[in-house]
mmCIF file of C-alpha atoms in Angstrom:
data_model
loop_
_atom_site.group_PDB
_atom_site.id
_atom_site.type_symbol
_atom_site.label_atom_id
_atom_site.label_comp_id
_atom_site.label_asym_id
_atom_site.label_seq_id
_atom_site.Cartn_x
_atom_site.Cartn_y
_atom_site.Cartn_z
ATOM 1 C CA MET A 2 25.309 0.003 -0.624
ATOM 2 C CA ILE A 3 21.636 -0.036 0.172
ATOM 3 C CA LYS A 4 20.293 3.493 0.894
ATOM 4 C CA LEU A 5 16.490 3.054 0.529
ATOM 5 C CA ILE A 6 14.343 0.121 1.620
ATOM 6 C CA ALA A 7 10.534 -0.178 0.875
ATOM 7 C CA THR A 8 8.384 -3.102 1.946
ATOM 8 C CA ASP A 9 4.775 -4.051 1.345
ATOM 9 C CA MET A 10 2.770 -4.946 4.461
ATOM 10 C CA ASP A 11 0.090 -7.674 4.036
ATOM 11 C CA GLY A 12 1.553 -10.939 2.996
ATOM 12 C CA THR A 13 5.032 -9.489 3.197
ATOM 13 C CA LEU A 14 6.228 -7.791 6.374
ATOM 14 C CA VAL A 15 3.054 -8.773 8.313
ATOM 15 C CA ASP A 16 2.398 -12.423 9.178
ATOM 16 C CA ASN A 17 -0.956 -14.120 8.661
ATOM 17 C CA LYS A 18 -2.098 -13.005 12.198
ATOM 18 C CA GLY A 19 -1.471 -9.330 11.243
ATOM 19 C CA LYS A 20 1.698 -9.029 13.395
ATOM 20 C CA ILE A 21 5.096 -7.495 12.697
ATOM 21 C CA ASN A 22 8.134 -9.122 14.339
ATOM 22 C CA ASP A 23 9.276 -6.641 17.071
ATOM 23 C CA LYS A 24 12.868 -7.104 15.978
ATOM 24 C CA VAL A 25 11.974 -5.280 12.724
ATOM 25 C CA PHE A 26 11.286 -2.028 14.752
ATOM 26 C CA ASP A 27 14.821 -2.197 16.207
ATOM 27 C CA LEU A 28 16.260 -2.658 12.650
ATOM 28 C CA ILE A 29 14.244 0.325 11.413
ATOM 29 C CA HIS A 30 15.836 2.430 14.094
ATOM 30 C CA GLU A 31 19.277 1.146 13.268
ATOM 31 C CA PHE A 32 18.708 1.855 9.549
ATOM 32 C CA ASP A 33 17.662 5.442 10.424
ATOM 33 C CA ASP A 34 20.938 5.851 12.353
ATOM 34 C CA LYS A 35 22.783 4.686 9.269
ATOM 35 C CA ASN A 36 20.852 7.261 7.091
ATOM 36 C CA VAL A 37 19.145 4.475 5.229
ATOM 37 C CA LYS A 38 15.467 5.430 4.431
ATOM 38 C CA PHE A 39 12.967 2.806 5.524
ATOM 39 C CA VAL A 40 9.561 2.854 3.852
ATOM 40 C CA ALA A 41 6.375 0.951 4.363
ATOM 41 C CA ALA A 42 4.403 0.858 1.106
ATOM 42 C CA SER A 43 0.807 -0.314 1.338
ATOM 43 C CA GLY A 44 -2.767 -0.008 0.247
ATOM 44 C CA ARG A 45 -3.552 0.756 3.913
ATOM 45 C CA PHE A 46 -4.626 4.134 5.207
ATOM 46 C CA TYR A 47 -1.946 6.509 6.579
ATOM 47 C CA SER A 48 -3.493 6.323 10.051
ATOM 48 C CA GLN A 49 -3.284 2.493 9.981
ATOM 49 C CA LEU A 50 0.400 2.508 8.956
ATOM 50 C CA ASN A 51 1.251 5.079 11.581
ATOM 51 C CA ASN A 52 -0.343 2.927 14.145
ATOM 52 C CA ASN A 53 1.459 -0.150 12.849
ATOM 53 C CA PHE A 54 4.783 1.525 13.397
ATOM 54 C CA ASN A 55 4.094 3.350 16.681
ATOM 55 C CA LYS A 56 7.004 1.374 18.288
ATOM 56 C CA VAL A 57 9.527 3.003 15.894
ATOM 57 C CA ASN A 58 11.644 5.598 17.592
ATOM 58 C CA GLY A 59 13.362 6.945 14.503
ATOM 59 C CA ASP A 60 12.146 8.382 11.279
ATOM 60 C CA MET A 61 10.602 6.305 8.550
ATOM 61 C CA ILE A 62 8.340 7.062 5.541
ATOM 62 C CA LEU A 63 4.816 5.755 5.007
ATOM 63 C CA ILE A 64 3.416 5.243 1.493
ATOM 64 C CA ALA A 65 -0.351 4.831 1.914
ATOM 65 C CA HIS A 66 -3.140 4.122 -0.471
ATOM 66 C CA ASN A 67 -0.819 2.334 -2.936
ATOM 67 C CA GLY A 68 1.252 5.519 -3.539
ATOM 68 C CA ALA A 69 -1.339 8.298 -3.361
ATOM 69 C CA VAL A 70 -0.083 9.521 0.084
ATOM 70 C CA VAL A 71 3.530 9.698 1.141
ATOM 71 C CA LYS A 72 4.308 11.086 4.586
ATOM 72 C CA TYR A 73 6.732 10.770 7.499
ATOM 73 C CA ASN A 74 5.687 8.719 10.519
ATOM 74 C CA ASN A 75 6.512 10.887 13.569
ATOM 75 C CA ASN A 76 5.896 14.467 12.483
ATOM 76 C CA GLY A 77 3.470 13.658 9.698
ATOM 77 C CA LYS A 78 5.273 15.881 7.196
ATOM 78 C CA THR A 79 3.781 15.424 3.744
ATOM 79 C CA LEU A 80 6.147 14.478 0.937
ATOM 80 C CA TYR A 81 3.545 13.798 -1.787
ATOM 81 C CA THR A 82 -0.234 13.360 -2.284
ATOM 82 C CA ASN A 83 -2.364 12.754 -5.361
ATOM 83 C CA ALA A 84 -6.118 13.140 -4.727
ATOM 84 C CA ILE A 85 -8.898 11.989 -7.104
ATOM 85 C CA LYS A 86 -11.035 14.703 -8.717
ATOM 86 C CA LYS A 87 -14.632 14.869 -7.551
ATOM 87 C CA GLU A 88 -16.059 14.234 -11.063
ATOM 88 C CA ASP A 89 -13.905 11.118 -11.293
ATOM 89 C CA ILE A 90 -15.147 9.983 -7.858
ATOM 90 C CA GLU A 91 -18.707 10.437 -9.149
ATOM 91 C CA ASN A 92 -17.883 8.550 -12.238
ATOM 92 C CA VAL A 93 -16.643 5.499 -10.364
ATOM 93 C CA MET A 94 -19.469 5.587 -7.822
ATOM 94 C CA ASN A 95 -22.016 5.491 -10.615
ATOM 95 C CA TYR A 96 -20.684 2.067 -11.603
ATOM 96 C CA LYS A 97 -23.306 -0.484 -10.340
ATOM 97 C CA LEU A 98 -21.666 -3.358 -8.433
ATOM 98 C CA SER A 99 -23.617 -6.452 -9.516
ATOM 99 C CA LEU A 100 -21.485 -8.824 -7.413
ATOM 100 C CA ASP A 101 -21.636 -9.439 -3.669
ATOM 101 C CA GLY A 102 -19.419 -6.910 -2.049
ATOM 102 C CA PHE A 103 -19.095 -3.203 -1.227
ATOM 103 C CA VAL A 104 -17.221 -0.017 -2.116
ATOM 104 C CA PHE A 105 -15.736 2.758 -0.079
ATOM 105 C CA LEU A 106 -13.734 6.006 -0.476
ATOM 106 C CA GLY A 107 -10.381 6.327 1.181
ATOM 107 C CA GLY A 108 -9.441 9.642 2.774
ATOM 108 C CA GLU A 109 -6.116 10.005 4.498
ATOM 109 C CA SER A 110 -7.341 8.461 7.719
ATOM 110 C CA ASP A 111 -11.071 7.762 7.348
ATOM 111 C CA ALA A 112 -13.209 5.596 5.100
ATOM 112 C CA TYR A 113 -16.233 7.254 3.574
ATOM 113 C CA VAL A 114 -19.336 5.242 2.590
ATOM 114 C CA ILE A 115 -22.864 5.689 1.453
ATOM 115 C CA ASP A 116 -25.464 3.278 2.735
ATOM 116 C CA PRO A 117 -22.884 0.918 4.288
ATOM 117 C CA SER A 118 -23.633 -2.789 4.528
ATOM 118 C CA GLU A 119 -23.262 -4.835 7.679
ATOM 119 C CA GLU A 120 -20.335 -6.638 6.123
ATOM 120 C CA LEU A 121 -18.512 -3.380 5.517
ATOM 121 C CA LEU A 122 -19.021 -2.158 9.037
ATOM 122 C CA HIS A 123 -17.944 -5.490 10.441
ATOM 123 C CA LYS A 124 -14.680 -5.429 8.469
ATOM 124 C CA PHE A 125 -13.823 -1.944 9.457
ATOM 125 C CA ALA A 126 -14.585 -2.595 13.066
ATOM 126 C CA LYS A 127 -11.538 -4.820 13.109
ATOM 127 C CA SER A 128 -9.300 -2.398 11.173
ATOM 128 C CA GLU A 129 -9.210 0.651 13.474
ATOM 129 C CA VAL A 130 -10.156 2.869 10.528
ATOM 130 C CA PRO A 131 -13.024 5.289 11.418
ATOM 131 C CA VAL A 132 -16.014 5.013 9.037
ATOM 132 C CA VAL A 133 -17.809 8.167 8.001
ATOM 133 C CA VAL A 134 -21.318 7.609 6.638
ATOM 134 C CA LEU A 135 -22.397 10.096 3.925
ATOM 135 C CA ASN A 136 -25.884 10.898 2.761
ATOM 136 C CA SER A 137 -24.460 11.640 -0.729
ATOM 137 C CA LEU A 138 -21.152 12.420 -2.456
ATOM 138 C CA GLU A 139 -21.960 16.112 -2.028
ATOM 139 C CA ASP A 140 -21.071 15.668 1.648
ATOM 140 C CA ILE A 141 -17.361 14.901 0.853
ATOM 141 C CA ASN A 142 -15.195 17.840 1.930
ATOM 142 C CA VAL A 143 -11.820 16.167 2.271
ATOM 143 C CA PRO A 144 -9.368 14.758 -0.361
ATOM 144 C CA ILE A 145 -10.086 11.199 -1.548
ATOM 145 C CA TYR A 146 -7.035 9.236 -2.593
ATOM 146 C CA LYS A 147 -8.404 5.786 -3.403
ATOM 147 C CA ILE A 148 -11.665 4.057 -4.152
ATOM 148 C CA THR A 149 -11.758 0.410 -3.078
ATOM 149 C CA TYR A 150 -14.004 -2.472 -4.060
ATOM 150 C CA TYR A 151 -14.337 -5.604 -1.889
ATOM 151 C CA ILE A 152 -15.561 -8.606 -3.952
ATOM 152 C CA ALA A 153 -16.594 -11.467 -1.760
ATOM 153 C CA GLU A 154 -16.087 -14.213 -4.359
ATOM 154 C CA GLY A 155 -12.757 -12.744 -5.482
ATOM 155 C CA ALA A 156 -11.741 -10.019 -7.965
ATOM 156 C CA SER A 157 -12.049 -11.777 -11.335
ATOM 157 C CA ASP A 158 -10.439 -10.557 -14.623
ATOM 158 C CA GLU A 159 -13.944 -10.094 -15.934
ATOM 159 C CA PHE A 160 -14.903 -7.755 -13.090
ATOM 160 C CA VAL A 161 -11.708 -5.689 -13.366
ATOM 161 C CA GLU A 162 -12.111 -5.354 -17.161
ATOM 162 C CA ASP A 163 -15.773 -4.366 -16.886
ATOM 163 C CA LEU A 164 -14.853 -1.775 -14.264
ATOM 164 C CA ARG A 165 -12.056 -0.434 -16.500
ATOM 165 C CA GLN A 166 -14.412 -0.039 -19.422
ATOM 166 C CA ASN A 167 -16.900 2.008 -17.300
ATOM 167 C CA ILE A 168 -14.725 4.461 -15.486
ATOM 168 C CA SER A 169 -12.715 7.615 -16.446
ATOM 169 C CA ASP A 170 -9.518 7.346 -18.445
ATOM 170 C CA ASN A 171 -7.966 9.483 -15.720
ATOM 171 C CA LEU A 172 -8.058 6.534 -13.337
ATOM 172 C CA GLU A 173 -6.109 3.385 -12.827
ATOM 173 C CA ILE A 174 -7.134 -0.048 -11.484
ATOM 174 C CA VAL A 175 -4.923 -2.352 -9.369
ATOM 175 C CA VAL A 176 -5.772 -5.709 -7.849
ATOM 176 C CA SER A 177 -4.375 -5.405 -4.334
ATOM 177 C CA GLY A 178 -5.539 -8.679 -2.924
ATOM 178 C CA TYR A 179 -7.712 -11.674 -3.744
ATOM 179 C CA ASN A 180 -10.857 -9.730 -2.810
ATOM 180 C CA TRP A 181 -9.667 -6.268 -3.225
ATOM 181 C CA VAL A 182 -9.574 -3.833 -6.213
ATOM 182 C CA ASP A 183 -8.220 -0.345 -5.849
ATOM 183 C CA VAL A 184 -8.939 2.681 -8.108
ATOM 184 C CA MET A 185 -6.460 5.615 -8.024
ATOM 185 C CA ASN A 186 -5.397 8.399 -10.325
ATOM 186 C CA LYS A 187 -3.493 7.266 -13.376
ATOM 187 C CA GLY A 188 0.210 7.077 -12.639
ATOM 188 C CA VAL A 189 -0.321 6.467 -8.949
ATOM 189 C CA ASP A 190 1.293 3.293 -7.668
ATOM 190 C CA LYS A 191 3.872 2.156 -5.108
ATOM 191 C CA GLY A 192 6.673 2.208 -7.672
ATOM 192 C CA SER A 193 6.017 5.832 -8.650
ATOM 193 C CA ALA A 194 6.013 6.765 -5.011
ATOM 194 C CA VAL A 195 9.376 4.975 -4.483
ATOM 195 C CA ARG A 196 10.728 6.810 -7.592
ATOM 196 C CA ILE A 197 9.749 10.155 -6.040
ATOM 197 C CA LEU A 198 11.681 9.257 -2.909
ATOM 198 C CA GLN A 199 14.639 8.101 -4.994
ATOM 199 C CA GLU A 200 14.670 11.467 -6.703
ATOM 200 C CA LYS A 201 14.259 13.414 -3.431
ATOM 201 C CA PHE A 202 17.053 11.600 -1.619
ATOM 202 C CA GLN A 203 19.237 10.932 -4.706
ATOM 203 C CA VAL A 204 19.102 7.159 -4.454
ATOM 204 C CA ALA A 205 19.655 4.995 -7.499
ATOM 205 C CA PRO A 206 17.783 1.805 -8.291
ATOM 206 C CA LYS A 207 20.942 -0.183 -7.623
ATOM 207 C CA ASN A 208 20.915 1.189 -4.022
ATOM 208 C CA THR A 209 17.238 0.426 -3.523
ATOM 209 C CA MET A 210 15.724 -2.710 -1.908
ATOM 210 C CA VAL A 211 11.976 -3.569 -2.104
ATOM 211 C CA PHE A 212 9.822 -6.414 -0.887
ATOM 212 C CA GLY A 213 6.333 -7.529 -2.134
ATOM 213 C CA ASP A 214 3.963 -10.434 -2.567
ATOM 214 C CA TYR A 215 1.257 -9.303 -4.947
ATOM 215 C CA TYR A 216 0.410 -7.585 -8.183
ATOM 216 C CA ASN A 217 0.315 -4.093 -6.665
ATOM 217 C CA ASP A 218 3.934 -4.492 -5.700
ATOM 218 C CA LEU A 219 5.200 -5.088 -9.228
ATOM 219 C CA SER A 220 5.699 -1.387 -9.892
ATOM 220 C CA MET A 221 8.209 -1.333 -7.049
ATOM 221 C CA PHE A 222 10.138 -4.259 -8.506
ATOM 222 C CA LYS A 223 10.643 -2.056 -11.683
ATOM 223 C CA VAL A 224 12.509 0.673 -9.744
ATOM 224 C CA ALA A 225 14.816 -1.412 -7.570
ATOM 225 C CA HIS A 226 17.673 -3.794 -8.408
ATOM 226 C CA HIS A 227 17.233 -5.532 -5.038
ATOM 227 C CA SER A 228 13.644 -6.610 -5.642
ATOM 228 C CA TYR A 229 12.385 -9.478 -3.433
ATOM 229 C CA ALA A 230 9.175 -11.436 -3.979
ATOM 230 C CA MET A 231 8.059 -13.431 -1.025
ATOM 231 C CA LYS A 232 8.043 -17.198 -1.145
ATOM 232 C CA ASN A 233 4.211 -17.056 -0.575
ATOM 233 C CA ALA A 234 3.714 -14.795 -3.653
ATOM 234 C CA PRO A 235 1.966 -16.071 -6.791
ATOM 235 C CA GLU A 236 4.391 -17.608 -9.288
ATOM 236 C CA ASP A 237 3.947 -14.870 -11.902
ATOM 237 C CA VAL A 238 4.813 -12.272 -9.211
ATOM 238 C CA LYS A 239 7.953 -14.159 -8.223
ATOM 239 C CA LYS A 240 9.085 -14.213 -11.869
ATOM 240 C CA LYS A 241 9.157 -10.340 -11.921
ATOM 241 C CA ALA A 242 11.514 -10.101 -8.890
ATOM 242 C CA ASN A 243 15.293 -10.502 -8.956
ATOM 243 C CA PHE A 244 15.330 -12.386 -5.654
ATOM 244 C CA ILE A 245 13.103 -14.551 -3.432
ATOM 245 C CA ALA A 246 12.696 -14.028 0.308
ATOM 246 C CA ASP A 247 11.311 -16.532 2.717
ATOM 247 C CA SER A 248 7.562 -16.399 3.370
ATOM 248 C CA ASN A 249 5.821 -13.772 5.497
ATOM 249 C CA GLU A 250 5.129 -16.473 8.070
ATOM 250 C CA ASN A 251 8.830 -17.274 8.316
ATOM 251 C CA ASP A 252 10.027 -13.648 8.741
ATOM 252 C CA GLY A 253 11.349 -13.439 5.240
ATOM 253 C CA VAL A 254 11.749 -9.706 5.216
ATOM 254 C CA TYR A 255 13.394 -9.608 8.627
ATOM 255 C CA LYS A 256 15.930 -12.276 7.544
ATOM 256 C CA VAL A 257 17.001 -10.221 4.540
ATOM 257 C CA LEU A 258 17.069 -6.922 6.465
ATOM 258 C CA ASN A 259 19.174 -8.514 9.234
ATOM 259 C CA GLU A 260 21.756 -9.561 6.650
ATOM 260 C CA CYS A 261 21.643 -6.113 5.112
ATOM 261 C CA ILE A 262 22.261 -4.288 8.397
ATOM 262 C CA LYS A 263 25.244 -6.523 9.195
ATOM 263 C CA LYS A 264 26.991 -5.150 6.125
ATOM 264 C CA LEU A 265 26.442 -1.571 7.404
ATOM 265 C CA ARG A 266 27.715 -2.116 10.935
#
């Protein structure tokens, strides 16, 4: 029996217009009634995720910043956080980005930037994430959970490897989208966050279902027997999953969840 469900957002639960099927919210409420933990696991900010699921009446859990922040939706109760040390933040920010793009620091709800470009401000204007402009890193007085690079031409293997060679060994790099590269503390990923929830709620991998479409979802596939890659995922991501769901555009996650809830009714 499924007791814990975790789904990625972009390219998975969310369609290409950024929408979630309203029927999903009803299912989340029903899963909560059945004592099945429903989890959204994303690289997004906690504040974004909370807004994405403001139609949910019951409890669910939000994994933000690729696993660095784990909190409930309604009461905001914190289950786990893993902030980056200030010296490691400075280490990453000293890396000179030679490609067209930008970098920002991810707090729980706000993005922190130094000398922001017009492109960065434009992207955040559409995201509902507040942008805090800093004069220097010394101005940071909140925990930072993730450092994100946006690379306009795409995050190449060469860029990722060069970044890896130039930052602290305490940190881990994950490609979270075609243009996006995230830096977190070593050991922080969606799979580790799901594992923390499995331990807290005493749920085995055989009773865990996860959905994802990209490389930052692979860690979740490792901790769940019912691992679903989306039909729209890269082929090498699909190979790591035990099952394939229909595409995000065709409500792939909803279709599987709907079949799952039928078995619990």
